Amino acid sequence: MIKLAHGSGGEKTRELIEKLFLPAFKNPILEKLEDSGRLNGIAITIDGYTVKPIFFRGGDIGKLSITGTVNDLAVCGARPKAIAVSIIVEDGFPTEKLEKIVSSMAKISREVNAPIVTGDFKVVSKGEIDEIFIITSGIGEIFYPSLGADRVSAGDRIIVSGPIGDHSLAIMGERYEVELPQGFESDCAPILKLVEAITQVGGIKWMRDPTRGGLAAALNELAKAINKEILIYEDSVPFRKEVLNFCEIFGFDPYHLASEGRFIAVVDKEKSEKILSELTKFPEGKNAAIIGEVREKSKGRVIVKTKFGGLRLLDPPTGELLPRIC
Amino acid sequence: MIKLAHGSGGEKTRELIEKLFLPAFKNPILEKLEDSGRLNGIAITIDGYTVKPIFFRGGDIGKLSITGTVNDLAVCGARPKAIAVSIIVEDGFPTEKLEKIVSSMAKISREVNAPIVTGDFKVVSKGEIDEIFIITSGIGEIFYPSLGADRVSAGDRIIVSGPIGDHSLAIMGERYEVELPQGFESDCAPILKLVEAITQVGGIKWMRDPTRGGLAAALNELAKAINKEILIYEDSVPFRKEVLNFCEIFGFDPYHLASEGRFIAVVDKEKSEKILSELTKFPEGKNAAIIGEVREKSKGRVIVKTKFGGLRLLDPPTGELLPRIC
């Protein structure tokens, strides 16, 4: 039986992908398990958005749906060229809400210069869907092809482009009725400009946006793919204090929280400082940080060096933290 | 408020597209309102599938989801190159059902040589979705670029590739508990081979697959786009007798019923017989027929010449015939 955990982006998702989807759809592009499929200079991606609430601090499901697709392309070194959108709503959904959502989609699409060239719109009876789901597919032109887990080697540095988990807190805060400081919002935003800037420097080997399953899922996936250790320096990871407080009170691991406007880059050690300084030129990148390195030690594992100097294993998330985070 | 009729593919859908989506997403590719967006030799398409029941005579939601995308590309003169799939299921969905659906998807994808190169899988809580929705996006290489409503002129012939409405009857039959003859099934199947064959003949000006809203929606859309009359010879339209009987008993118009393995082609009169004979070489095309012609008379309208020689106006569907037909 399919359970919520199968959609978490963690271990159960991985299991389903490995046991069901990969054997059935068997092909070399899919087997790379990247955020986009890459073929002949073109990248293609798809994502379903079911976030709840559909309007949240710093965005809505419309903004998220275009941003997420643009970001999936960006971390594959691709510039979005065209977007296709499928919208499914329940009977009785308010037109004004749909208008707001569509206008958010249009805004981001214009911002990144990726027109919405085709779409599909379906309405189902009340109760057959909760409000609205949006599914977005994008095609992009690859401008930085030299990315792949196979390029990562010991000594490489791990960079994050900004504070992690703000998106999760914006969503979970609402659902847990947490009082958040004024101005606190989801990090939901396109990362394309930042990616373009750092690819000018070069030396980038692998990128991923830490959405469902957060840093823990993305880094574990990488560690397994390269069969090397990822060592994370805890005191360098830019979590906001609101995120850490929330996690402490409600018993969550901040490494499991999702962002929708951040990315992880594994880069050549020599270039890491230059890349970091490029990122910090952007307002969205001002808290970017080198948070770790690749080592040969504990192969396939992610190890966190805690603030007190000890080491702990960072496992991928196993259950469903909270459904409909994106 | 958004109502079921807004998703029917008929007048209300058109209204929403014209008043909401086109002004918001404003771009020349989308404005052509074709089944795929076409740019630089590439076509891109997306469709959400919410069919109910998810297993039906002659197929399932998995087969339908790949077929529909392949067919949307085919009628735009494009050969599918890569498919992206988003699957959303409810918590507790049986794994065996998912396996069956995924295997149907894989089968069609192999058949048309279009690998599923990327995907997304989400699980939502029970009651937030009815069973499973699949959203499929495809990119294709355009092999027959000279298609467009602007190429259609008076005298052109209208061809359909086979009996219309079988898919609707397969779905509605189940929901209305109609006894169908053994062997009766949905027409759900890729049309790519047939399209490839007739493009060898040339003279094809416009194609569309009559899904939601059936012949009535597709032909009215065309009549409006070209501002000419479409005249349909009723006794040439290949409806199966089961479809006509069902419509008579339950009060439906057979012109509103959907197919998922048929297409309409508007072709040069001189080439029409040759194109027809190409189609009839295929088992799926053996009932193909020339069903009408383009005239200057009643501009923007679809006129049916009945079996008794009278003329009647064929309006686009206005309400929602039956939700979740595809």
XYZ file of C-alpha atoms in Angstrom:
652
model
C 0.000 0.000 0.000
C 1.283 3.466 -0.864
C 1.725 5.573 2.272
C 2.444 9.260 2.820
C 6.107 8.424 3.465
C 6.434 7.227 -0.147
C 6.011 10.847 -1.200
C 8.403 12.323 1.353
C 11.468 12.517 -0.853
C 13.264 10.294 1.656
C 14.039 6.591 1.953
C 10.580 5.299 1.019
C 10.472 7.450 -2.095
C 13.865 6.142 -3.094
C 12.682 2.583 -2.552
C 9.641 3.096 -4.772
C 11.746 4.701 -7.478
C 14.266 1.874 -7.409
C 11.789 -0.981 -7.200
C 8.924 0.274 -9.342
C 9.622 3.238 -11.586
C 13.185 2.560 -12.739
C 12.627 -1.076 -13.749
C 9.363 -0.208 -15.532
C 10.544 2.876 -17.415
C 14.126 1.635 -17.836
C 16.216 4.162 -19.760
C 19.636 5.738 -19.227
C 18.376 9.311 -18.837
C 15.895 8.525 -16.067
C 18.429 6.321 -14.300
C 20.620 9.342 -13.558
C 17.875 10.482 -11.156
C 18.553 14.150 -11.655
C 16.025 16.925 -11.154
C 15.611 17.123 -14.932
C 16.075 14.618 -17.731
C 18.860 15.763 -20.047
C 19.095 14.911 -23.733
C 20.749 16.614 -26.707
C 21.383 19.930 -25.012
C 17.843 20.101 -23.668
C 16.614 19.473 -20.136
C 13.037 18.514 -19.322
C 11.433 18.485 -15.896
C 8.026 18.073 -14.266
C 6.667 18.622 -10.770
C 3.284 18.415 -9.162
C 2.417 21.107 -6.615
C -0.126 20.351 -3.902
C 1.030 22.829 -1.231
C -1.397 23.607 1.569
C -2.283 26.354 2.411
C -2.323 27.485 -1.208
C -1.552 31.063 -0.147
C 1.330 31.360 2.281
C 3.808 33.931 3.586
C 5.956 34.933 0.650
C 4.032 33.184 -2.098
C 1.260 30.957 -3.304
C 0.890 27.689 -5.200
C 1.166 29.584 -8.493
C 4.474 31.239 -7.676
C 5.769 27.949 -6.284
C 4.768 25.971 -9.365
C 6.760 28.101 -11.796
C 9.655 28.706 -9.401
C 10.063 25.006 -8.640
C 10.265 24.110 -12.303
C 12.676 26.899 -13.132
C 14.861 25.837 -10.208
C 14.856 22.165 -11.220
C 16.158 23.236 -14.624
C 18.679 25.683 -13.152
C 20.351 23.055 -10.953
C 20.772 20.956 -14.095
C 22.600 23.867 -15.729
C 19.641 24.741 -17.953
C 17.911 28.029 -18.741
C 14.119 27.644 -19.015
C 12.791 28.208 -22.527
C 9.167 27.131 -22.300
C 6.765 26.063 -19.609
C 3.693 23.841 -19.821
C 1.101 24.023 -17.090
C -1.691 21.691 -16.010
C -4.195 23.024 -13.483
C -6.766 20.829 -11.739
C -9.339 22.511 -9.478
C -12.415 21.355 -7.636
C -15.894 22.450 -8.628
C -16.714 25.669 -6.808
C -13.151 26.972 -6.523
C -13.337 30.779 -6.279
C -12.460 32.549 -9.527
C -10.667 35.366 -7.649
C -8.287 32.851 -6.087
C -7.596 31.317 -9.475
C -6.918 34.782 -10.887
C -4.442 35.548 -8.112
C -2.651 32.244 -8.608
C -2.502 32.631 -12.383
C -1.142 36.133 -12.008
C 1.639 34.864 -9.701
C 2.526 32.257 -12.305
C 2.619 34.866 -15.059
C 4.840 37.145 -12.972
C 7.563 34.535 -12.361
C 7.355 33.266 -15.923
C 8.050 36.786 -17.215
C 10.776 37.339 -14.636
C 12.773 34.354 -15.879
C 11.809 34.896 -19.502
C 10.166 31.486 -19.858
C 6.782 31.760 -21.570
C 3.938 29.436 -20.622
C 3.366 28.019 -24.090
C 0.748 25.365 -23.504
C -1.569 24.180 -20.796
C -4.448 22.062 -19.662
C -7.282 22.916 -17.296
C -9.509 20.383 -15.606
C -12.311 20.677 -13.072
C -13.319 17.714 -10.891
C -16.296 17.339 -8.574
C -16.150 18.757 -5.083
C -14.376 16.387 -2.729
C -12.347 14.673 -5.470
C -9.457 17.074 -4.969
C -8.595 19.506 -2.200
C -8.859 22.982 -3.793
C -6.234 23.090 -6.520
C -3.197 21.158 -7.775
C -0.815 22.609 -10.330
C 1.613 20.560 -12.362
C 4.344 22.320 -14.251
C 6.726 21.011 -16.829
C 9.603 22.968 -18.274
C 12.084 22.607 -21.032
C 15.408 24.328 -20.822
C 18.507 24.878 -22.866
C 21.570 23.498 -21.148
C 24.210 26.203 -20.748
C 26.421 24.386 -18.237
C 26.583 20.745 -19.265
C 29.494 19.590 -17.112
C 27.440 18.547 -14.086
C 27.052 15.110 -12.598
C 27.667 13.101 -9.454
C 30.458 11.276 -11.306
C 32.496 14.503 -11.401
C 32.545 14.938 -7.628
C 35.792 14.024 -5.893
C 37.271 14.079 -2.393
C 38.256 17.572 -1.323
C 35.355 19.277 -3.123
C 33.435 21.814 -1.074
C 29.694 21.936 -0.371
C 28.073 25.353 -0.677
C 24.512 26.390 0.102
C 23.129 29.571 -1.425
C 21.301 30.782 1.672
C 19.349 29.867 4.829
C 17.671 26.480 4.583
C 14.150 25.570 5.703
C 12.387 28.929 5.487
C 9.821 27.529 3.057
C 8.952 24.653 5.398
C 8.587 27.008 8.319
C 6.321 29.355 6.338
C 4.024 26.411 5.545
C 4.301 24.487 8.809
C 4.086 27.639 10.877
C 0.662 28.269 9.393
C -0.494 24.711 9.992
C 0.925 24.529 13.526
C -0.345 28.032 14.268
C 3.098 29.280 15.208
C 3.538 33.030 15.605
C 6.265 34.055 13.193
C 8.092 37.381 13.287
C 6.777 39.996 10.891
C 8.504 39.779 7.552
C 9.355 36.129 7.901
C 8.480 34.382 4.667
C 9.128 31.391 2.447
C 12.380 31.505 0.484
C 10.366 30.592 -2.641
C 12.149 32.376 -5.525
C 13.914 31.544 -8.772
C 17.625 30.797 -8.331
C 18.497 31.137 -12.000
C 20.432 34.412 -11.713
C 22.605 33.015 -8.929
C 23.303 29.807 -10.821
C 24.178 31.768 -13.956
C 26.589 33.940 -11.978
C 28.499 31.062 -10.399
C 28.713 29.041 -13.588
C 30.735 31.969 -14.957
C 33.347 31.123 -12.327
C 33.345 27.426 -13.231
C 34.359 24.442 -11.124
C 30.777 23.472 -10.276
C 30.275 19.732 -10.309
C 26.824 19.005 -8.948
C 23.804 21.065 -7.906
C 20.475 20.275 -6.296
C 17.708 22.299 -4.706
C 16.903 20.968 -1.239
C 13.101 20.742 -1.474
C 11.199 17.768 0.021
C 13.431 16.004 2.524
C 15.713 19.031 2.815
C 19.498 18.875 3.121
C 19.297 15.392 4.637
C 17.628 13.871 1.553
C 19.706 15.713 -1.042
C 23.069 15.112 0.620
C 22.369 11.452 1.341
C 21.389 10.928 -2.264
C 24.670 12.478 -3.333
C 26.736 10.528 -0.800
C 25.252 7.268 -2.080
C 25.731 8.219 -5.729
C 29.412 9.081 -5.272
C 30.092 6.469 -2.578
C 32.074 8.999 -0.556
C 31.537 10.808 2.704
C 29.881 14.199 2.892
C 31.104 16.004 5.995
C 28.950 18.932 7.136
C 30.260 21.571 9.558
C 27.150 22.245 11.630
C 28.130 25.734 12.754
C 28.476 26.853 9.128
C 24.998 25.832 8.005
C 22.928 29.026 7.723
C 19.702 28.050 9.486
C 17.684 31.022 10.694
C 17.052 31.179 14.429
C 13.273 31.007 13.835
C 13.786 27.715 12.019
C 15.975 26.288 14.803
C 13.529 27.434 17.500
C 10.611 25.872 15.676
C 12.479 22.596 15.264
C 13.433 22.531 18.929
C 9.883 23.156 20.129
C 8.140 20.742 17.747
C 10.845 18.109 17.589
C 11.842 18.411 13.928
C 15.303 18.074 12.447
C 16.216 21.289 10.586
C 18.135 19.164 8.068
C 14.778 17.735 6.949
C 13.161 21.083 6.177
C 12.526 22.182 2.617
C 13.576 25.293 0.775
C 12.147 26.472 -2.537
C 14.652 29.166 -3.370
C 18.005 27.722 -2.363
C 20.480 25.343 -3.881
C 23.386 23.153 -2.871
C 26.481 23.179 -5.076
C 29.443 20.845 -4.891
C 32.413 22.754 -6.203
C 36.112 22.505 -6.768
C 37.936 23.523 -3.581
C 40.105 26.039 -5.476
C 37.079 27.859 -6.800
C 34.967 27.679 -3.662
C 35.848 31.078 -2.180
C 35.324 32.845 -5.509
C 31.954 31.111 -5.987
C 30.914 32.073 -2.480
C 31.823 35.691 -3.072
C 29.764 35.694 -6.317
C 26.753 34.380 -4.402
C 27.017 36.901 -1.603
C 26.722 39.739 -4.134
C 23.020 38.877 -4.488
C 20.547 39.814 -1.733
C 19.195 36.214 -1.861
C 22.760 34.917 -1.555
C 24.030 37.118 1.235
C 23.978 34.244 3.737
C 25.510 31.710 1.360
C 28.107 29.538 3.042
C 30.583 26.730 2.557
C 29.031 24.094 4.791
C 31.132 21.030 4.230
C 33.384 18.901 2.097
C 33.630 15.570 0.346
C 35.890 12.965 1.938
C 36.804 9.341 1.346
C 36.209 8.297 4.957
C 32.658 6.958 5.632
C 31.651 6.005 2.129
C 28.035 6.719 1.173
C 27.293 8.571 4.411
C 26.582 12.100 5.529
C 28.372 13.053 8.745
C 27.690 16.201 10.726
C 30.455 17.757 12.794
C 28.463 19.275 15.646
C 29.056 22.617 17.327
C 30.734 20.753 20.175
C 33.180 18.998 17.860
C 31.538 15.557 17.908
C 30.442 13.652 14.822
C 26.936 12.341 14.124
C 25.419 10.430 11.255
C 22.787 12.336 9.267
C 20.277 9.813 7.956
C 17.855 10.541 5.126
C 14.316 11.268 6.374
C 12.342 8.035 6.708
C 8.745 9.095 7.345
C 6.590 11.862 5.953
C 7.499 14.995 7.856
C 4.469 16.898 6.682
C 2.576 16.235 3.486
C 1.868 18.987 0.966
C 4.860 21.154 1.757
C 5.237 21.842 -1.969
C -16.796 30.560 -9.183
C -15.211 27.805 -11.239
C -17.755 25.157 -12.223
C -17.463 21.733 -13.806
C -18.451 23.227 -17.177
C -15.235 25.287 -17.145
C -13.357 22.032 -17.588
C -15.582 20.591 -20.316
C -13.527 21.656 -23.310
C -16.579 23.586 -24.551
C -17.759 27.194 -24.415
C -17.004 27.802 -20.735
C -13.463 26.486 -21.105
C -12.952 28.762 -24.076
C -14.268 31.709 -22.074
C -11.851 31.043 -19.211
C -8.935 30.661 -21.606
C -9.778 33.909 -23.374
C -10.551 35.968 -20.281
C -8.053 34.615 -17.781
C -5.201 32.514 -19.135
C -4.388 34.269 -22.406
C -4.250 37.814 -20.985
C -2.171 36.648 -17.989
C 0.331 34.463 -19.854
C 0.291 36.595 -23.020
C 2.660 35.146 -25.630
C 2.372 34.343 -29.348
C 2.878 30.576 -28.981
C 0.121 30.090 -26.419
C -2.231 32.328 -28.388
C -2.339 29.822 -31.250
C -4.270 27.541 -28.872
C -2.955 24.350 -30.399
C -2.685 21.018 -28.607
C 1.041 21.648 -28.199
C 3.138 24.774 -28.002
C 5.546 24.910 -30.949
C 8.920 26.637 -30.917
C 12.139 26.134 -32.895
C 11.252 22.742 -34.307
C 10.127 21.443 -30.949
C 6.610 20.900 -29.655
C 5.744 20.773 -25.956
C 2.489 19.607 -24.441
C 0.952 18.798 -21.064
C -2.261 17.143 -19.931
C -3.736 16.149 -16.606
C -5.546 12.811 -16.450
C -8.235 12.282 -13.840
C -10.293 9.576 -15.590
C -12.726 7.610 -13.456
C -12.867 4.606 -13.277
C -9.089 4.391 -13.441
C -9.304 0.956 -15.069
C -11.729 0.770 -17.981
C -12.491 -1.374 -21.017
C -9.484 -1.103 -23.299
C -7.162 0.730 -20.977
C -6.383 2.462 -17.721
C -5.297 5.903 -16.556
C -1.658 4.975 -17.235
C -2.209 3.995 -20.859
C -4.393 7.066 -21.344
C -1.818 9.427 -19.850
C 0.955 8.468 -22.266
C -1.353 8.008 -25.250
C -2.972 11.408 -24.788
C 0.369 13.177 -24.695
C 1.724 11.309 -27.694
C -1.463 12.131 -29.620
C -1.338 15.827 -28.718
C 2.160 15.927 -30.182
C 1.209 13.870 -33.241
C -1.623 16.221 -34.268
C 0.909 19.040 -34.122
C 3.105 17.129 -36.560
C 5.594 16.133 -33.880
C 7.190 12.806 -32.990
C 7.543 12.344 -29.191
C 11.135 12.335 -27.991
C 10.823 12.444 -24.216
C 8.073 12.248 -21.663
C 7.879 13.674 -18.146
C 5.384 12.242 -15.707
C 3.898 13.526 -12.456
C 1.871 11.077 -10.380
C -0.234 12.130 -7.393
C -1.920 9.407 -5.322
C -3.847 9.337 -2.090
C -2.488 7.723 1.051
C -3.465 4.052 1.057
C -3.567 3.612 -2.709
C -2.916 -0.083 -3.447
C 0.612 -0.776 -4.677
C -0.623 -3.455 -7.116
C -2.834 -0.905 -8.849
C 0.069 1.514 -9.117
C 2.228 -1.256 -10.575
C -0.396 -2.066 -13.204
C -0.757 1.591 -14.152
C 2.997 2.161 -14.328
C 3.396 -0.915 -16.493
C 0.739 0.391 -18.926
C 2.621 3.681 -19.119
C 5.895 1.896 -19.801
C 4.310 -0.227 -22.536
C 2.978 2.726 -24.563
C 6.141 4.721 -23.997
C 8.199 1.870 -25.502
C 5.714 1.384 -28.322
C 6.139 4.964 -29.523
C 9.821 5.082 -28.670
C 9.439 8.002 -26.253
C 11.307 7.351 -23.010
C 9.964 8.643 -19.696
C 13.027 10.671 -18.758
C 11.947 12.424 -15.582
C 9.127 12.363 -13.101
C 7.646 13.397 -9.810
C 5.681 11.361 -7.301
C 3.532 12.826 -4.546
C 1.261 11.295 -1.937
C -1.513 13.342 -0.301
C -3.714 12.428 2.645
C -6.785 10.306 2.122
C -9.705 12.402 0.904
C -7.508 15.130 -0.595
C -7.560 13.434 -3.985
C -9.736 10.695 -5.441
C -7.363 7.725 -5.977
C -4.786 8.892 -8.519
C -4.145 11.710 -10.988
C -1.423 11.512 -13.609
C -0.038 14.495 -15.450
C 2.093 13.921 -18.496
C 4.185 16.338 -20.458
C 5.922 15.524 -23.701
C 8.407 17.111 -25.994
C 8.469 16.200 -29.632
C 10.444 16.890 -32.745
C 8.321 18.507 -35.417
C 8.456 16.479 -38.645
C 5.497 18.131 -40.387
C 5.629 21.842 -39.645
C 3.143 23.100 -42.231
C 0.049 22.882 -40.034
C -2.171 25.688 -38.856
C -5.737 26.958 -39.022
C -4.493 29.788 -41.262
C -3.729 27.250 -44.017
C -7.291 25.957 -44.217
C -9.337 27.174 -47.194
C -12.788 26.635 -48.687
C -13.031 23.326 -50.484
C -10.769 21.462 -48.048
C -12.081 18.130 -46.820
C -12.565 16.963 -43.229
C -11.390 13.434 -42.470
C -11.748 11.426 -39.267
C -9.469 8.465 -38.681
C -12.116 6.157 -37.226
C -15.294 5.808 -35.179
C -15.795 8.658 -32.725
C -16.941 8.421 -29.107
C -15.872 4.897 -28.183
C -13.733 6.194 -25.321
C -16.647 8.137 -23.824
C -18.909 5.134 -24.083
C -16.343 2.864 -22.425
C -16.183 5.280 -19.462
C -19.803 6.395 -19.317
C -21.070 2.870 -19.902
C -19.341 1.834 -16.707
C -20.713 4.766 -14.750
C -24.239 4.434 -16.138
C -24.084 0.652 -15.740
C -24.840 0.079 -19.405
C -24.368 -3.447 -20.735
C -21.894 -3.190 -23.581
C -21.280 -5.927 -26.151
C -18.277 -8.138 -25.468
C -15.168 -6.744 -27.061
C -16.391 -3.155 -27.001
C -13.627 -0.955 -25.678
C -12.198 2.540 -25.566
C -10.393 3.653 -28.720
C -7.497 4.790 -26.498
C -4.347 4.226 -28.602
C -1.459 6.189 -30.081
C -2.241 7.651 -33.507
C 1.366 8.413 -34.380
C 1.768 5.712 -37.073
C -1.358 6.889 -38.887
C -0.297 10.520 -38.753
C 3.164 9.626 -40.026
C 1.656 7.687 -42.921
C -0.633 10.465 -44.116
C 1.971 13.189 -43.784
C 3.904 11.238 -46.445
C 1.039 12.024 -48.799
C 1.063 15.721 -47.901
C -1.753 18.231 -48.216
C -2.631 18.117 -44.500
C -3.462 21.551 -43.131
C -4.796 21.087 -39.621
C -5.198 18.188 -37.195
C -6.810 17.752 -33.803
C -7.764 14.814 -31.622
C -11.405 15.052 -30.570
C -11.074 14.429 -26.822
C -13.138 16.425 -24.294
C -16.086 18.021 -26.075
C -15.762 15.632 -29.025
C -16.243 16.596 -32.656
C -18.529 19.472 -31.655
C -15.828 21.245 -29.633
C -12.956 20.620 -32.043
C -14.855 21.581 -35.199
C -16.389 24.691 -33.650
C -12.980 25.810 -32.514
C -11.702 25.382 -36.047
C -14.713 27.110 -37.643
C -14.161 30.125 -35.391
C -10.426 30.217 -36.014
C -10.815 30.165 -39.808
C -14.071 32.143 -39.886
C -15.513 29.753 -42.434
C -18.245 27.141 -42.403
C -17.567 23.506 -41.614
C -20.201 21.353 -43.289
C -20.535 17.817 -41.907
C -22.325 15.056 -43.845
C -24.047 13.198 -41.031
C -24.355 9.882 -42.833
C -20.585 9.772 -43.387
C -19.578 10.179 -39.738
C -18.462 6.752 -38.481
C -20.273 6.498 -35.147
C -20.660 2.932 -33.913
C -24.230 1.752 -33.396
C -23.515 1.142 -29.679
C -22.569 4.805 -29.362
C -25.689 5.998 -31.183
C -27.940 3.709 -29.135
C -26.416 4.915 -25.889
C -26.866 8.552 -26.918
C -30.473 7.962 -27.895
C -31.342 6.250 -24.616
C -29.531 8.678 -22.308
C -30.113 11.844 -24.313
C -26.530 12.673 -25.277
C -25.325 14.144 -28.530
C -22.793 11.777 -30.162
C -20.916 14.832 -31.471
C -20.037 15.658 -27.859
C -18.423 12.297 -27.077
C -14.684 11.966 -26.668
C -12.200 9.715 -28.396
C -8.650 9.056 -27.242
C -7.302 7.312 -30.309
C -8.780 9.222 -33.240
C -7.963 12.418 -35.049
C -9.578 14.910 -37.363
C -7.568 16.142 -40.340
C -8.428 19.001 -42.651
C -6.829 18.225 -45.994
C -6.490 19.460 -49.502
C -9.430 18.168 -51.567
C -7.100 16.767 -54.261
C -5.252 14.646 -51.703
C -8.250 13.576 -49.666
C -8.919 10.231 -51.353
C -5.270 9.229 -51.232
C -5.055 10.191 -47.543
C -8.193 8.202 -46.809
C -6.805 5.150 -48.552
C -3.586 5.439 -46.514
C -5.609 5.506 -43.292
C -7.742 2.516 -44.199
C -4.608 0.385 -44.557
C -4.312 0.409 -40.741
C -6.639 -1.711 -38.597
C -7.320 1.374 -36.426
C -8.085 3.373 -39.575
C -10.311 0.943 -41.396
C -13.420 3.035 -40.683
C -11.781 6.363 -41.522
C -14.018 8.620 -43.545
C -14.315 11.954 -45.286
C -17.028 13.535 -43.180
C -17.319 17.048 -44.492
C -15.853 20.101 -46.137
C -14.928 23.709 -45.540
C -17.196 26.321 -47.145
C -17.504 30.100 -47.152
C -21.227 30.092 -46.369
C -22.035 30.355 -42.629
C -18.820 31.846 -41.365
C -17.579 30.531 -38.020
C -20.238 27.833 -37.780
C -20.471 24.081 -37.946
C -23.459 22.853 -39.981
C -24.602 19.242 -40.094
C -26.381 17.952 -43.187
C -28.700 15.362 -41.659
C -29.573 11.967 -43.074
C -32.834 13.434 -44.313
C -31.115 16.225 -46.222
C -31.903 19.075 -43.777
C -29.289 21.338 -42.215
C -28.780 21.899 -38.492
C -26.369 24.010 -36.518
C -23.879 22.063 -34.378
C -23.095 24.165 -31.325
C -20.085 23.586 -29.088
C -20.963 21.772 -25.844
C -21.966 24.277 -23.183
C -22.183 22.281 -19.945
C -20.103 19.508 -18.499
C -21.248 16.314 -20.154
C -19.525 14.085 -17.651
C -16.495 15.026 -15.598
C -13.380 12.857 -15.532
C -13.765 11.320 -18.959
C -9.998 11.654 -19.449
